[in-house]
Amino acid sequence: MAQIGQILVDVPTMQTNDPYSYAIPAEWEHQLQAGMRVIVPFGRGHRMVDGVVVGVSDVTSFDGTLKPIEAVLDLSPVLNEELQRLADWLADETFAFRITCIQTMLPNLLKTKTEREIAPLAAITPAEKAQYFPDGEPRPFDPDKLDDGTVANLLKLQRAGKVTVLYHVKNQAAAKTTVGVAPLLPPAKLAEIQATVAKRAPKQADLLAYLQQMVPKQPQPQAKVVKAAGISSAVINTGAEKGWLEKSTLEVYRDPFHQPVKPTQPLTLNPDQAKAVTAITAAIDGDETQNFLVEGVTGSGKTEVYLQSIAVALRQKRTALMLVPEIALTPQMVNRVKARFGEQVAVLHSGLSKGEQYDEWRRIDSGAATVVVGARSAVFAPVKNVGLIIMDEEHESSYKQDETPRYHARDVALWRGKYNHCPVVLGSATPSLESRARAAKGLYTRLVLPKRVNDRPLPTVHIVDMREEMKSIGDSDFSTPLVSAIQERLDRHEQVVLMLNRRGYSSFVMCRDCGFVLKCPNCDISLTLHMDSHSMKCHYCGHEEAIPKICPNCHSHKIRYYGTGTQKVETALQAQFPTARILRMDVDSTRRKGSHERILKQFGNHEADILLGTQMIAKGLDYPNVTLVGVLNADTALGLPDFRASERTFQLLTQVSGRAGRSTKPGEVFIQTFNPDHYAIQLAQSQDYERFFVTEMAMRHQGSYPPYYFAVQVTASHEDEAVAAKAMYQIVDALKLDLSDQAIVLGPTPKAIARVKRKYYYQVVIKYKNEPDLKAGLEQIRQAAQIPARHGLAVTIDPEPMNFM
DNA sequence: CCGCTTGAAATA
DNA sequence: ATTTCAAGCGGT
């Protein structure tokens, strides 16, 4: 009986979200497996698309003639059983297309690219041929690059049977290769030949000697043989001609670690750490899935707990997956894992080239790498037999992907933990309210590390009331206490970290006469001043224009800059402390690849006294000489229309405070704020996470917000504001039919930034506890959104959105 | 009445 | 996503 393959085609639409049946050609019978990539004809022409096999069977419910699979791209599945099931779950959970989920899980290089060419056929007239094919050859066909008239004419010729479209599907997944050399003869035979080679061919003798101590049929890179045997490549060629050895193509792995790291040994644990490791170890051994929330103050040695737990999993011949928020921001963490576990560590993140990503992926897939460290998408790493999953800084919002599939890596990690019967360890100094609440309900086992290692004290935190300070210092960014604290550190040759909280805040231009603010023509947000490029830039769409000298509205010359940017602060800071060496770290100074690490390294080497940066400096820095942390504006995020504003502020302040006093010297923190009485700021001062948790939970309860309620956000966008708004109202009306009166519907409302990239955004947020029909209702919305999607109306569904704005 | 434009439907 | 099919409309 002929086999039939169930193929998910790479056409992300609702109509093609279910697999199509294809005949499996005889040569692939019993070879083709679910999880392999294929190329199939799809559509009435001879169009080829790529697809993924999701099943192989003998029957199909489709009664028509099956087309055969055109080509098979993999010799073994690129998605194992676990990842196939995960893809289905993910699609269901996030309202995304199944093929989109699969693409998200695979490294970029495994996505095939289709190229089209248009070629003349026999029926074409000489005049037409001369016009469209001047050199008589097929030409690339990309409707986006050709003008509309040409495209229309070519399509007309196609209908007339005068030209045809050719498809070329390219598999980009080319492994980097090098020439390999392997002995063809057994060592004894080689020794025999060595005795007979001419005296004037000493290099051939050297080669033979080297080949003898190689394992037959095990190729080594030619470059290595050349170097080790002290010969030139010409001798290798001679050896190949004489049949001593065989040259082959050898796959090499690109190594993303550019510098070697010194190996480390496990450190001695304090009692709290030891207790945590013991609990996690027991869970790795046990069959029941038990998950943990490790709540450790900054500097409490969470990383060592992770590392020793990973070691336990490895000892049991299992693998470990460790997630970190953004790898570029935490090079120190990666280095520590690499130092402990060496070669078996694979690193996955967007800073690697596509080739490097693919190679790391293959090392994991082949089992060569057993410890994976990576950012969000590494949660899909093809590790098998996982023994432990760790998510560091679990509260970080970067774990949530804000494009389809809108998954949260935490949920995926928990799914995989359950599948693999292994514990998931969520770690943070300031856990998300969701996770802490789940721990309170007993869903996670809480492991608390209340003390810093070696009993170092937490830094002393001072709150500076900027309302008072303004009276004496005017609109300077530095309060008197902070200035003297900085001066003290400069005198003592200690280092300072200054953070400028820029979330929801930037330097904009405003006219003092009429109040006009320069805005982006495409998006409804104010443009930000950039002194380095002498221009105004939009941070949403990249629009750039000249700095105005007169107000475009009232022609006044009193158009001035308001707000504070890192560049402006840097200038002011340098004026205040002329001798201080200042390093600036923000989106602009770290745009180039590797510049981030370079800045951190410079600071670590004490090539600068002050590190000034945005929230990206709050994470993971561990520099013993830093004894002062200053937060210039703590409360810019507090006013944002987002129920997580307090939580984010508290987390940020606690994280950044933890950068001070990591070594023997005590640390001090100054938080400048206009809201000194706000509980998020007060409790960040006492670094009292538990009090914050209780207080904030009360707020959430009062406002019916997560974690008391689930939330789902539906957004509609269109160039025409009325179209977006109308669509949103229709969606809400439809959804209300599926909701009980327990559910709370917020909106429809325009988004806080109503217009981005020339599109207007309207949204609705539904808060609910138990709505059995909601999922089906949302599914219907998704179905219905297919048709107007072609008219530029985009509808997205985001379960548990991170941004309510 | 035909050809062209435009939108909907099908793709195995 | 791309192609084919079908309906609408303006010119012959």
GROMACS .gro file of C-alpha atoms in nm, chain A residues 397-694:
model
  298
  397SER     CA    1   0.927   4.100   2.995
  398SER     CA    2   1.162   3.997   2.715
  399TYR     CA    3   1.051   3.638   2.771
  400LYS     CA    4   0.725   3.728   2.608
  401GLN     CA    5   0.739   3.749   2.229
  402ASP     CA    6   0.540   4.044   2.104
  403GLU     CA    7   0.478   3.913   1.757
  404THR     CA    8   0.303   3.594   1.650
  405PRO     CA    9   0.327   3.341   1.796
  406ARG     CA   10   0.284   3.553   2.110
  407TYR     CA   11   0.420   3.297   2.348
  408HIS     CA   12   0.572   3.341   2.690
  409ALA     CA   13   0.890   3.135   2.726
  410ARG     CA   14   0.789   3.057   3.085
  411ASP     CA   15   0.478   2.871   2.967
  412VAL     CA   16   0.678   2.682   2.707
  413ALA     CA   17   0.939   2.591   2.970
  414LEU     CA   18   0.668   2.456   3.201
  415TRP     CA   19   0.521   2.253   2.914
  416ARG     CA   20   0.858   2.101   2.835
  417GLY     CA   21   0.926   2.032   3.201
  418LYS     CA   22   0.604   1.835   3.220
  419TYR     CA   23   0.680   1.650   2.898
  420ASN     CA   24   1.028   1.554   3.013
  421HIS     CA   25   0.933   1.487   3.375
  422CYS     CA   26   1.190   1.735   3.491
  423PRO     CA   27   1.178   2.036   3.722
  424VAL     CA   28   1.157   2.393   3.600
  425VAL     CA   29   1.341   2.643   3.816
  426LEU     CA   30   1.226   3.004   3.794
  427GLY     CA   31   1.473   3.242   3.953
  428SER     CA   32   1.458   3.610   4.038
  429ALA     CA   33   1.526   3.862   4.310
  430THR     CA   34   1.191   4.016   4.224
  431PRO     CA   35   0.961   3.745   4.087
  432SER     CA   36   0.667   3.841   3.871
  433LEU     CA   37   0.345   3.870   4.065
  434GLU     CA   38   0.208   3.581   3.859
  435SER     CA   39   0.485   3.344   3.963
  436ARG     CA   40   0.494   3.450   4.325
  437ALA     CA   41   0.119   3.405   4.346
  438ARG     CA   42   0.142   3.059   4.196
  439ALA     CA   43   0.407   2.972   4.454
  440ALA     CA   44   0.169   3.092   4.723
  441LYS     CA   45  -0.094   2.855   4.585
  442GLY     CA   46   0.154   2.569   4.609
  443LEU     CA   47   0.204   2.529   4.233
  444TYR     CA   48   0.575   2.603   4.273
  445THR     CA   49   0.800   2.517   4.563
  446ARG     CA   50   0.950   2.836   4.700
  447LEU     CA   51   1.324   2.838   4.768
  448VAL     CA   52   1.437   3.155   4.939
  449LEU     CA   53   1.792   3.287   4.945
  450PRO     CA   54   1.755   3.580   5.184
  451LYS     CA   55   2.123   3.656   5.235
  452ARG     CA   56   2.398   3.775   5.008
  453VAL     CA   57   2.693   3.536   4.981
  454ASN     CA   58   2.955   3.576   5.253
  455ASP     CA   59   2.695   3.776   5.449
  456ARG     CA   60   2.770   4.095   5.261
  457PRO     CA   61   2.513   4.355   5.353
  458LEU     CA   62   2.264   4.486   5.101
  459PRO     CA   63   2.343   4.839   4.995
  460THR     CA   64   2.201   5.135   5.185
  461VAL     CA   65   1.934   5.301   4.974
  462HIS     CA   66   1.858   5.675   4.999
  463ILE     CA   67   1.555   5.836   4.845
  464VAL     CA   68   1.607   6.189   4.719
  465ASP     CA   69   1.293   6.400   4.694
  466MET     CA   70   1.342   6.589   4.372
  467ARG     CA   71   1.049   6.822   4.445
  468GLU     CA   72   1.257   6.966   4.726
  469GLU     CA   73   1.582   6.949   4.532
  470MET     CA   74   1.434   7.146   4.242
  471LYS     CA   75   1.410   7.448   4.471
  472SER     CA   76   1.785   7.463   4.520
  473ILE     CA   77   1.935   7.309   4.204
  474GLY     CA   78   1.680   7.419   3.945
  475ASP     CA   79   1.630   7.171   3.666
  476SER     CA   80   1.969   7.003   3.697
  477ASP     CA   81   1.960   6.625   3.678
  478PHE     CA   82   2.185   6.574   3.979
  479SER     CA   83   2.074   6.634   4.336
  480THR     CA   84   2.315   6.770   4.595
  481PRO     CA   85   2.345   6.440   4.790
  482LEU     CA   86   2.412   6.246   4.471
  483VAL     CA   87   2.678   6.491   4.356
  484SER     CA   88   2.867   6.465   4.682
  485ALA     CA   89   2.835   6.086   4.680
  486ILE     CA   90   2.979   6.070   4.328
  487GLN     CA   91   3.263   6.302   4.425
  488GLU     CA   92   3.342   6.076   4.720
  489ARG     CA   93   3.371   5.773   4.493
  490LEU     CA   94   3.590   5.959   4.246
  491ASP     CA   95   3.821   6.057   4.531
  492ARG     CA   96   3.841   5.698   4.654
  493HIS     CA   97   3.891   5.559   4.300
  494GLU     CA   98   3.575   5.355   4.323
  495GLN     CA   99   3.322   5.321   4.043
  496VAL     CA  100   2.974   5.461   3.992
  497VAL     CA  101   2.677   5.333   3.793
  498LEU     CA  102   2.416   5.591   3.696
  499MET     CA  103   2.087   5.487   3.547
  500LEU     CA  104   1.856   5.706   3.347
  501ASN     CA  105   1.514   5.549   3.335
  502ARG     CA  106   1.395   5.631   2.990
  503ARG     CA  107   1.090   5.412   2.965
  504GLY     CA  108   0.807   5.629   2.841
  505TYR     CA  109   1.023   5.936   2.844
  506SER     CA  110   1.261   6.100   2.607
  507SER     CA  111   1.397   6.434   2.514
  508PHE     CA  112   1.157   6.614   2.287
  509VAL     CA  113   1.133   6.962   2.142
  510MET     CA  114   0.864   7.202   2.256
  511CYS     CA  115   0.787   7.560   2.167
  512ARG     CA  116   0.780   7.781   2.476
  513ASP     CA  117   0.542   8.027   2.317
  514CYS     CA  118   0.267   7.804   2.178
  515GLY     CA  119   0.345   7.466   2.337
  516PHE     CA  120   0.391   7.298   2.001
  517VAL     CA  121   0.567   6.961   2.022
  518LEU     CA  122   0.741   6.816   1.718
  519LYS     CA  123   0.585   6.483   1.632
  520CYS     CA  124   0.652   6.202   1.389
  521PRO     CA  125   0.446   6.232   1.069
  522ASN     CA  126   0.384   5.855   1.068
  523CYS     CA  127   0.331   5.782   1.436
  524ASP     CA  128   0.159   5.981   1.706
  525ILE     CA  129   0.461   6.022   1.926
  526SER     CA  130   0.704   6.304   1.980
  527LEU     CA  131   1.039   6.293   1.807
  528THR     CA  132   1.352   6.247   2.015
  529LEU     CA  133   1.651   6.474   1.990
  530HIS     CA  134   1.978   6.311   1.890
  531MET     CA  135   2.282   6.530   1.927
  532ASP     CA  136   2.523   6.282   1.765
  533SER     CA  137   2.345   6.288   1.429
  534HIS     CA  138   2.204   6.641   1.479
  535SER     CA  139   1.854   6.528   1.399
  536MET     CA  140   1.515   6.442   1.539
  537LYS     CA  141   1.433   6.072   1.531
  538CYS     CA  142   1.122   5.864   1.580
  539HIS     CA  143   1.191   5.564   1.800
  540TYR     CA  144   0.903   5.369   1.655
  541CYS     CA  145   0.944   5.391   1.279
  542GLY     CA  146   1.292   5.537   1.239
  543HIS     CA  147   1.175   5.860   1.074
  544GLU     CA  148   1.445   6.128   1.087
  545GLU     CA  149   1.433   6.501   1.023
  546ALA     CA  150   1.630   6.819   1.093
  547ILE     CA  151   1.623   6.995   1.430
  548PRO     CA  152   1.383   7.292   1.395
  549LYS     CA  153   1.520   7.639   1.463
  550ILE     CA  154   1.184   7.811   1.458
  551CYS     CA  155   0.851   7.673   1.565
  552PRO     CA  156   0.666   7.531   1.261
  553ASN     CA  157   0.339   7.635   1.423
  554CYS     CA  158   0.390   7.995   1.541
  555HIS     CA  159   0.735   8.074   1.395
  556SER     CA  160   0.868   8.165   1.738
  557HIS     CA  161   1.239   8.120   1.799
  558LYS     CA  162   1.177   7.999   2.150
  559ILE     CA  163   1.166   7.634   2.056
  560ARG     CA  164   1.362   7.437   2.318
  561TYR     CA  165   1.447   7.089   2.428
  562TYR     CA  166   1.261   6.935   2.713
  563GLY     CA  167   1.331   6.616   2.902
  564THR     CA  168   1.649   6.430   2.954
  565GLY     CA  169   1.841   6.199   2.726
  566THR     CA  170   2.157   6.007   2.803
  567GLN     CA  171   2.357   6.231   2.572
  568LYS     CA  172   2.241   6.546   2.747
  569VAL     CA  173   2.310   6.393   3.089
  570GLU     CA  174   2.654   6.285   2.977
  571THR     CA  175   2.738   6.642   2.882
  572ALA     CA  176   2.605   6.781   3.209
  573LEU     CA  177   2.785   6.513   3.405
  574GLN     CA  178   3.115   6.587   3.235
  575ALA     CA  179   3.070   6.957   3.314
  576GLN     CA  180   3.001   6.872   3.678
  577PHE     CA  181   3.298   6.633   3.707
  578PRO     CA  182   3.554   6.748   3.448
  579THR     CA  183   3.815   6.485   3.536
  580ALA     CA  184   3.583   6.184   3.556
  581ARG     CA  185   3.603   5.925   3.281
  582ILE     CA  186   3.248   5.852   3.167
  583LEU     CA  187   3.116   5.561   2.961
  584ARG     CA  188   2.774   5.587   2.807
  585MET     CA  189   2.565   5.281   2.734
  586ASP     CA  190   2.232   5.313   2.557
  587VAL     CA  191   2.061   5.203   2.237
  588ASP     CA  192   2.274   5.443   2.034
  589SER     CA  193   2.614   5.355   2.175
  590THR     CA  194   2.551   4.980   2.153
  591ARG     CA  195   2.405   4.950   1.808
  592ARG     CA  196   2.714   4.786   1.662
  593LYS     CA  197   2.762   4.417   1.724
  594GLY     CA  198   2.983   4.350   2.025
  595SER     CA  199   2.998   4.713   2.138
  596HIS     CA  200   2.792   4.618   2.438
  597GLU     CA  201   3.045   4.369   2.562
  598ARG     CA  202   3.327   4.608   2.485
  599ILE     CA  203   3.178   4.883   2.701
  600LEU     CA  204   3.121   4.644   2.989
  601LYS     CA  205   3.474   4.512   2.957
  602GLN     CA  206   3.620   4.862   2.959
  603PHE     CA  207   3.422   4.942   3.270
  604GLY     CA  208   3.528   4.615   3.432
  605ASN     CA  209   3.893   4.703   3.368
  606HIS     CA  210   3.834   5.036   3.543
  607GLU     CA  211   3.900   5.230   3.227
  608ALA     CA  212   3.613   5.454   3.334
  609ASP     CA  213   3.484   5.589   3.662
  610ILE     CA  214   3.119   5.633   3.577
  611LEU     CA  215   2.895   5.410   3.370
  612LEU     CA  216   2.590   5.602   3.254
  613GLY     CA  217   2.314   5.408   3.089
  614THR     CA  218   1.951   5.321   3.044
  615GLN     CA  219   1.776   5.023   3.204
  616MET     CA  220   2.003   4.787   3.012
  617ILE     CA  221   2.267   4.840   3.282
  618ALA     CA  222   2.033   4.714   3.556
  619LYS     CA  223   2.087   4.351   3.475
  620GLY     CA  224   2.356   4.108   3.570
  621LEU     CA  225   2.653   4.342   3.607
  622ASP     CA  226   2.886   4.218   3.877
  623TYR     CA  227   3.172   4.457   3.935
  624PRO     CA  228   3.335   4.454   4.278
  625ASN     CA  229   3.458   4.812   4.255
  626VAL     CA  230   3.112   4.962   4.207
  627THR     CA  231   3.006   5.112   4.539
  628LEU     CA  232   2.755   5.371   4.426
  629VAL     CA  233   2.444   5.341   4.214
  630GLY     CA  234   2.238   5.644   4.123
  631VAL     CA  235   1.896   5.639   3.964
  632LEU     CA  236   1.841   5.980   3.809
  633ASN     CA  237   1.467   5.955   3.752
  634ALA     CA  238   1.300   5.663   3.921
  635ASP     CA  239   0.942   5.737   3.842
  636THR     CA  240   0.911   5.799   3.470
  637ALA     CA  241   0.746   5.460   3.428
  638LEU     CA  242   0.504   5.505   3.716
  639GLY     CA  243   0.269   5.727   3.522
  640LEU     CA  244   0.229   5.492   3.228
  641PRO     CA  245  -0.118   5.357   3.162
  642ASP     CA  246  -0.018   5.002   3.243
  643PHE     CA  247  -0.122   4.802   3.546
  644ARG     CA  248   0.232   4.665   3.570
  645ALA     CA  249   0.390   5.010   3.606
  646SER     CA  250   0.451   4.973   3.981
  647GLU     CA  251   0.581   4.622   3.943
  648ARG     CA  252   0.825   4.725   3.671
  649THR     CA  253   0.946   5.023   3.870
  650PHE     CA  254   1.001   4.816   4.182
  651GLN     CA  255   1.184   4.545   3.988
  652LEU     CA  256   1.403   4.791   3.805
  653LEU     CA  257   1.502   4.981   4.118
  654THR     CA  258   1.574   4.663   4.312
  655GLN     CA  259   1.777   4.516   4.026
  656VAL     CA  260   1.986   4.825   3.973
  657SER     CA  261   2.041   4.872   4.347
  658GLY     CA  262   2.184   4.522   4.355
  659ARG     CA  263   2.473   4.638   4.135
  660ALA     CA  264   2.628   4.823   4.431
  661GLY     CA  265   2.854   4.671   4.693
  662ARG     CA  266   2.896   4.325   4.542
  663SER     CA  267   3.239   4.284   4.702
  664THR     CA  268   3.399   4.372   5.034
  665LYS     CA  269   3.327   4.743   5.001
  666PRO     CA  270   2.976   4.839   5.114
  667GLY     CA  271   2.739   4.980   4.856
  668GLU     CA  272   2.520   5.287   4.853
  669VAL     CA  273   2.225   5.375   4.630
  670PHE     CA  274   2.056   5.709   4.559
  671ILE     CA  275   1.713   5.709   4.403
  672GLN     CA  276   1.598   6.048   4.273
  673THR     CA  277   1.223   6.071   4.246
  674PHE     CA  278   0.927   6.305   4.233
  675ASN     CA  279   0.711   6.039   4.402
  676PRO     CA  280   0.903   5.965   4.722
  677ASP     CA  281   0.589   5.837   4.892
  678HIS     CA  282   0.490   5.583   4.627
  679TYR     CA  283   0.495   5.230   4.769
  680ALA     CA  284   0.697   5.092   4.477
  681ILE     CA  285   0.974   5.340   4.557
  682GLN     CA  286   0.948   5.311   4.934
  683LEU     CA  287   0.963   4.933   4.924
  684ALA     CA  288   1.247   4.937   4.675
  685GLN     CA  289   1.434   5.142   4.934
  686SER     CA  290   1.387   4.876   5.200
  687GLN     CA  291   1.433   4.606   4.932
  688ASP     CA  292   1.135   4.433   5.081
  689TYR     CA  293   1.002   4.210   4.806
  690GLU     CA  294   0.750   4.035   5.029
  691ARG     CA  295   0.590   4.360   5.143
  692PHE     CA  296   0.577   4.475   4.783
  693PHE     CA  297   0.416   4.150   4.679
  694VAL     CA  298   0.144   4.180   4.940
   0.00000   0.00000   0.00000
